[in-house]
Amino acid sequence: MISIDELDAALLELLTADPRAQIMDLASRLGVARNTVASRMRRLEETGVVSGYRPDIDFPTVGLPVLAFVGAETVQGRLKGVLEQLRGIPEVLEAHTTTGREDLLIRIAAPSHEELLHVLERILGIEGVAHTSTTLALTTAIKYRTQPLIDHLTHQAGHGRSAAGDRDEG
């Protein structure tokens, strides 16, 4: 596990707001050397804290206003095959394995309720899917965010360098 210090948190906040920001601009805004930002970014990437730089797509704006969450029960031993089939459905944004009655939580974006129905039928048609339950999102009350949690982790960890193994937890 890697600790996140205040500089890491500030860097992550800037990268979240502008994933295409240049190292020199980040260094200037943070008041640190370019090499400091470059080494922090490299460490955050190498440790998996930052796994990519993606645009934040507003799905309704691009014609996908219907957002649904689908819980899916799978037949024992078929989860891997179900996941392979889900990867082939473009409307599936993500799928999480879960505990409880349902084995998967799947997030879907669709252009209409009718198209959502077609996607659900495709999911139900996957060999190994035993049952699904669907919840439609009416609005997104809190958009996906990371900064409040990063800030919380930073305050818990305290100040200083955030490399793995720097802290003596004794």
PDB file of C-alpha atoms in Angstrom:
ATOM      1  CA  MET A   1       0.000   0.000   0.000  1.00  0.00           C
ATOM      2  CA  ILE A   2       1.183   3.497  -0.747  1.00  0.00           C
ATOM      3  CA  SER A   3       0.495   6.520   1.432  1.00  0.00           C
ATOM      4  CA  ILE A   4      -0.663   9.728  -0.210  1.00  0.00           C
ATOM      5  CA  ASP A   5       0.855  12.943   1.136  1.00  0.00           C
ATOM      6  CA  GLU A   6      -0.325  16.511   0.587  1.00  0.00           C
ATOM      7  CA  LEU A   7       1.801  17.035  -2.531  1.00  0.00           C
ATOM      8  CA  ASP A   8       0.478  13.804  -4.065  1.00  0.00           C
ATOM      9  CA  ALA A   9      -3.082  14.875  -3.230  1.00  0.00           C
ATOM     10  CA  ALA A  10      -2.580  18.315  -4.780  1.00  0.00           C
ATOM     11  CA  LEU A  11      -1.028  16.718  -7.886  1.00  0.00           C
ATOM     12  CA  LEU A  12      -3.915  14.244  -8.169  1.00  0.00           C
ATOM     13  CA  GLU A  13      -6.428  17.077  -7.813  1.00  0.00           C
ATOM     14  CA  LEU A  14      -4.796  19.003 -10.668  1.00  0.00           C
ATOM     15  CA  LEU A  15      -4.604  15.884 -12.852  1.00  0.00           C
ATOM     16  CA  THR A  16      -8.248  15.077 -12.134  1.00  0.00           C
ATOM     17  CA  ALA A  17      -9.266  18.573 -13.228  1.00  0.00           C
ATOM     18  CA  ASP A  18      -6.973  18.517 -16.290  1.00  0.00           C
ATOM     19  CA  PRO A  19      -5.557  15.089 -17.211  1.00  0.00           C
ATOM     20  CA  ARG A  20      -3.617  16.653 -20.111  1.00  0.00           C
ATOM     21  CA  ALA A  21      -1.762  19.182 -17.957  1.00  0.00           C
ATOM     22  CA  GLN A  22       1.949  19.476 -18.756  1.00  0.00           C
ATOM     23  CA  ILE A  23       4.587  18.723 -16.123  1.00  0.00           C
ATOM     24  CA  MET A  24       5.961  22.292 -16.220  1.00  0.00           C
ATOM     25  CA  ASP A  25       2.488  23.742 -15.656  1.00  0.00           C
ATOM     26  CA  LEU A  26       1.840  21.324 -12.790  1.00  0.00           C
ATOM     27  CA  ALA A  27       5.203  22.178 -11.204  1.00  0.00           C
ATOM     28  CA  SER A  28       4.470  25.890 -11.466  1.00  0.00           C
ATOM     29  CA  ARG A  29       1.006  25.544  -9.949  1.00  0.00           C
ATOM     30  CA  LEU A  30       2.310  23.343  -7.126  1.00  0.00           C
ATOM     31  CA  GLY A  31       5.383  25.506  -6.468  1.00  0.00           C
ATOM     32  CA  VAL A  32       7.840  22.619  -6.836  1.00  0.00           C
ATOM     33  CA  ALA A  33      10.532  21.579  -9.309  1.00  0.00           C
ATOM     34  CA  ARG A  34       9.655  19.912 -12.613  1.00  0.00           C
ATOM     35  CA  ASN A  35      11.705  16.848 -11.597  1.00  0.00           C
ATOM     36  CA  THR A  36       9.682  16.539  -8.386  1.00  0.00           C
ATOM     37  CA  VAL A  37       6.426  16.430 -10.336  1.00  0.00           C
ATOM     38  CA  ALA A  38       7.889  14.008 -12.890  1.00  0.00           C
ATOM     39  CA  SER A  39       9.124  11.611 -10.196  1.00  0.00           C
ATOM     40  CA  ARG A  40       5.839  11.817  -8.269  1.00  0.00           C
ATOM     41  CA  MET A  41       3.828  11.124 -11.413  1.00  0.00           C
ATOM     42  CA  ARG A  42       6.098   8.217 -12.343  1.00  0.00           C
ATOM     43  CA  ARG A  43       5.756   6.718  -8.842  1.00  0.00           C
ATOM     44  CA  LEU A  44       1.966   7.182  -8.825  1.00  0.00           C
ATOM     45  CA  GLU A  45       1.770   5.430 -12.200  1.00  0.00           C
ATOM     46  CA  GLU A  46       4.221   2.621 -11.321  1.00  0.00           C
ATOM     47  CA  THR A  47       2.405   1.825  -8.074  1.00  0.00           C
ATOM     48  CA  GLY A  48      -0.968   1.791  -9.823  1.00  0.00           C
ATOM     49  CA  VAL A  49      -2.405   4.794  -7.982  1.00  0.00           C
ATOM     50  CA  VAL A  50      -2.864   6.420 -11.401  1.00  0.00           C
ATOM     51  CA  SER A  51      -3.877   3.859 -13.994  1.00  0.00           C
ATOM     52  CA  GLY A  52      -4.731   6.110 -16.909  1.00  0.00           C
ATOM     53  CA  TYR A  53      -5.718   9.518 -18.140  1.00  0.00           C
ATOM     54  CA  ARG A  54      -9.244   9.435 -19.509  1.00  0.00           C
ATOM     55  CA  PRO A  55     -11.743  12.075 -20.505  1.00  0.00           C
ATOM     56  CA  ASP A  56     -14.819  12.439 -18.311  1.00  0.00           C
ATOM     57  CA  ILE A  57     -17.564  11.746 -20.856  1.00  0.00           C
ATOM     58  CA  ASP A  58     -21.028  13.150 -20.222  1.00  0.00           C
ATOM     59  CA  PHE A  59     -23.114  10.282 -21.624  1.00  0.00           C
ATOM     60  CA  PRO A  60     -26.417  12.179 -22.068  1.00  0.00           C
ATOM     61  CA  THR A  61     -24.575  14.778 -24.160  1.00  0.00           C
ATOM     62  CA  VAL A  62     -23.419  12.078 -26.599  1.00  0.00           C
ATOM     63  CA  GLY A  63     -26.886  10.529 -26.866  1.00  0.00           C
ATOM     64  CA  LEU A  64     -26.789   7.982 -24.038  1.00  0.00           C
ATOM     65  CA  PRO A  65     -29.168   9.421 -21.422  1.00  0.00           C
ATOM     66  CA  VAL A  66     -30.293   6.099 -19.910  1.00  0.00           C
ATOM     67  CA  LEU A  67     -28.060   4.852 -17.100  1.00  0.00           C
ATOM     68  CA  ALA A  68     -28.823   1.520 -15.473  1.00  0.00           C
ATOM     69  CA  PHE A  69     -27.272  -0.708 -12.847  1.00  0.00           C
ATOM     70  CA  VAL A  70     -27.825  -4.414 -13.349  1.00  0.00           C
ATOM     71  CA  GLY A  71     -27.272  -7.025 -10.678  1.00  0.00           C
ATOM     72  CA  ALA A  72     -26.633 -10.434 -12.205  1.00  0.00           C
ATOM     73  CA  GLU A  73     -26.614 -13.875 -10.639  1.00  0.00           C
ATOM     74  CA  THR A  74     -24.416 -16.369 -12.426  1.00  0.00           C
ATOM     75  CA  VAL A  75     -24.390 -20.139 -12.486  1.00  0.00           C
ATOM     76  CA  GLN A  76     -21.597 -21.454 -10.287  1.00  0.00           C
ATOM     77  CA  GLY A  77     -18.384 -21.844 -12.259  1.00  0.00           C
ATOM     78  CA  ARG A  78     -19.531 -19.632 -15.155  1.00  0.00           C
ATOM     79  CA  LEU A  79     -18.448 -16.190 -13.959  1.00  0.00           C
ATOM     80  CA  LYS A  80     -15.328 -16.014 -16.138  1.00  0.00           C
ATOM     81  CA  GLY A  81     -17.284 -16.863 -19.295  1.00  0.00           C
ATOM     82  CA  VAL A  82     -20.015 -14.376 -18.413  1.00  0.00           C
ATOM     83  CA  LEU A  83     -17.421 -11.627 -17.994  1.00  0.00           C
ATOM     84  CA  GLU A  84     -15.889 -12.471 -21.370  1.00  0.00           C
ATOM     85  CA  GLN A  85     -19.311 -12.102 -23.009  1.00  0.00           C
ATOM     86  CA  LEU A  86     -20.026  -8.834 -21.171  1.00  0.00           C
ATOM     87  CA  ARG A  87     -16.797  -7.374 -22.568  1.00  0.00           C
ATOM     88  CA  GLY A  88     -18.351  -7.769 -26.019  1.00  0.00           C
ATOM     89  CA  ILE A  89     -21.351  -5.554 -25.205  1.00  0.00           C
ATOM     90  CA  PRO A  90     -20.383  -1.921 -25.905  1.00  0.00           C
ATOM     91  CA  GLU A  91     -23.075  -0.455 -23.637  1.00  0.00           C
ATOM     92  CA  VAL A  92     -21.510  -2.187 -20.610  1.00  0.00           C
ATOM     93  CA  LEU A  93     -19.346   0.499 -19.016  1.00  0.00           C
ATOM     94  CA  GLU A  94     -18.058  -1.593 -16.132  1.00  0.00           C
ATOM     95  CA  ALA A  95     -18.772  -4.739 -14.165  1.00  0.00           C
ATOM     96  CA  HIS A  96     -17.853  -5.480 -10.568  1.00  0.00           C
ATOM     97  CA  THR A  97     -17.865  -8.868  -8.868  1.00  0.00           C
ATOM     98  CA  THR A  98     -19.843  -8.580  -5.640  1.00  0.00           C
ATOM     99  CA  THR A  99     -20.879 -10.415  -2.512  1.00  0.00           C
ATOM    100  CA  GLY A 100     -24.453 -11.247  -1.660  1.00  0.00           C
ATOM    101  CA  ARG A 101     -27.187 -12.729  -3.805  1.00  0.00           C
ATOM    102  CA  GLU A 102     -25.906 -11.249  -7.053  1.00  0.00           C
ATOM    103  CA  ASP A 103     -22.442 -11.997  -8.362  1.00  0.00           C
ATOM    104  CA  LEU A 104     -22.036  -8.947 -10.595  1.00  0.00           C
ATOM    105  CA  LEU A 105     -22.985  -5.291 -10.591  1.00  0.00           C
ATOM    106  CA  ILE A 106     -22.984  -3.977 -14.152  1.00  0.00           C
ATOM    107  CA  ARG A 107     -23.237  -0.318 -15.195  1.00  0.00           C
ATOM    108  CA  ILE A 108     -24.842   0.306 -18.579  1.00  0.00           C
ATOM    109  CA  ALA A 109     -25.398   3.431 -20.704  1.00  0.00           C
ATOM    110  CA  ALA A 110     -28.006   3.331 -23.477  1.00  0.00           C
ATOM    111  CA  PRO A 111     -29.666   5.790 -25.864  1.00  0.00           C
ATOM    112  CA  SER A 112     -33.225   4.781 -24.893  1.00  0.00           C
ATOM    113  CA  HIS A 113     -35.244   2.459 -22.697  1.00  0.00           C
ATOM    114  CA  GLU A 114     -35.932   0.342 -25.754  1.00  0.00           C
ATOM    115  CA  GLU A 115     -32.205  -0.060 -26.433  1.00  0.00           C
ATOM    116  CA  LEU A 116     -31.621  -0.792 -22.748  1.00  0.00           C
ATOM    117  CA  LEU A 117     -34.146  -3.609 -23.052  1.00  0.00           C
ATOM    118  CA  HIS A 118     -32.139  -5.045 -25.966  1.00  0.00           C
ATOM    119  CA  VAL A 119     -28.948  -4.885 -23.887  1.00  0.00           C
ATOM    120  CA  LEU A 120     -30.694  -6.601 -20.971  1.00  0.00           C
ATOM    121  CA  GLU A 121     -31.933  -9.323 -23.311  1.00  0.00           C
ATOM    122  CA  ARG A 122     -28.366  -9.834 -24.539  1.00  0.00           C
ATOM    123  CA  ILE A 123     -27.151 -10.138 -20.955  1.00  0.00           C
ATOM    124  CA  LEU A 124     -29.906 -12.611 -20.073  1.00  0.00           C
ATOM    125  CA  GLY A 125     -28.974 -14.572 -23.181  1.00  0.00           C
ATOM    126  CA  ILE A 126     -25.413 -15.115 -21.976  1.00  0.00           C
ATOM    127  CA  GLU A 127     -24.851 -18.730 -20.997  1.00  0.00           C
ATOM    128  CA  GLY A 128     -24.266 -18.730 -17.261  1.00  0.00           C
ATOM    129  CA  VAL A 129     -26.476 -15.744 -16.365  1.00  0.00           C
ATOM    130  CA  ALA A 130     -29.235 -17.110 -14.143  1.00  0.00           C
ATOM    131  CA  HIS A 131     -31.086 -13.937 -13.128  1.00  0.00           C
ATOM    132  CA  THR A 132     -30.815 -10.151 -13.354  1.00  0.00           C
ATOM    133  CA  SER A 133     -32.357  -7.200 -11.568  1.00  0.00           C
ATOM    134  CA  THR A 134     -32.198  -3.714 -13.037  1.00  0.00           C
ATOM    135  CA  THR A 135     -32.231  -0.315 -11.387  1.00  0.00           C
ATOM    136  CA  LEU A 136     -32.551   2.838 -13.493  1.00  0.00           C
ATOM    137  CA  ALA A 137     -30.719   5.970 -12.410  1.00  0.00           C
ATOM    138  CA  LEU A 138     -33.049   8.972 -12.494  1.00  0.00           C
ATOM    139  CA  THR A 139     -30.254  11.495 -11.957  1.00  0.00           C
ATOM    140  CA  THR A 140     -26.612  11.441 -10.976  1.00  0.00           C
ATOM    141  CA  ALA A 141     -26.778  13.229  -7.644  1.00  0.00           C
ATOM    142  CA  ILE A 142     -23.034  12.904  -6.965  1.00  0.00           C
ATOM    143  CA  LYS A 143     -20.777  12.472  -9.994  1.00  0.00           C
ATOM    144  CA  TYR A 144     -17.826  10.093  -9.770  1.00  0.00           C
ATOM    145  CA  ARG A 145     -15.195  11.816  -7.695  1.00  0.00           C
ATOM    146  CA  THR A 146     -11.956  10.944  -5.989  1.00  0.00           C
ATOM    147  CA  GLN A 147     -10.650  14.149  -4.452  1.00  0.00           C
ATOM    148  CA  PRO A 148     -12.605  14.077  -1.149  1.00  0.00           C
ATOM    149  CA  LEU A 149     -11.322  10.553  -0.479  1.00  0.00           C
ATOM    150  CA  ILE A 150      -7.748  11.469  -1.485  1.00  0.00           C
ATOM    151  CA  ASP A 151      -7.922  14.465   0.871  1.00  0.00           C
ATOM    152  CA  HIS A 152      -9.207  12.204   3.657  1.00  0.00           C
ATOM    153  CA  LEU A 153      -6.396   9.690   3.104  1.00  0.00           C
ATOM    154  CA  THR A 154      -3.843  12.508   3.045  1.00  0.00           C
ATOM    155  CA  HIS A 155      -4.994  13.832   6.400  1.00  0.00           C
ATOM    156  CA  GLN A 156      -4.926  10.314   7.874  1.00  0.00           C
ATOM    157  CA  ALA A 157      -1.397   9.649   6.593  1.00  0.00           C
ATOM    158  CA  GLY A 158       0.035  12.968   7.734  1.00  0.00           C
ATOM    159  CA  HIS A 159       2.752  14.913   5.980  1.00  0.00           C
ATOM    160  CA  GLY A 160       5.894  13.881   4.129  1.00  0.00           C
ATOM    161  CA  ARG A 161       7.006  11.668   1.300  1.00  0.00           C
ATOM    162  CA  SER A 162       4.493   9.016   0.274  1.00  0.00           C
ATOM    163  CA  ALA A 163       6.672   6.239  -1.080  1.00  0.00           C
ATOM    164  CA  ALA A 164       5.769   2.719  -0.068  1.00  0.00           C
ATOM    165  CA  GLY A 165       7.756   1.563   2.907  1.00  0.00           C
ATOM    166  CA  ASP A 166       8.757   5.066   4.102  1.00  0.00           C
ATOM    167  CA  ARG A 167       6.728   4.773   7.275  1.00  0.00           C
ATOM    168  CA  ASP A 168       7.609   2.680  10.272  1.00  0.00           C
ATOM    169  CA  GLU A 169       4.191   1.450  11.354  1.00  0.00           C
ATOM    170  CA  GLY A 170       5.569   0.136  14.666  1.00  0.00           C
TER     171      GLY A 170
END
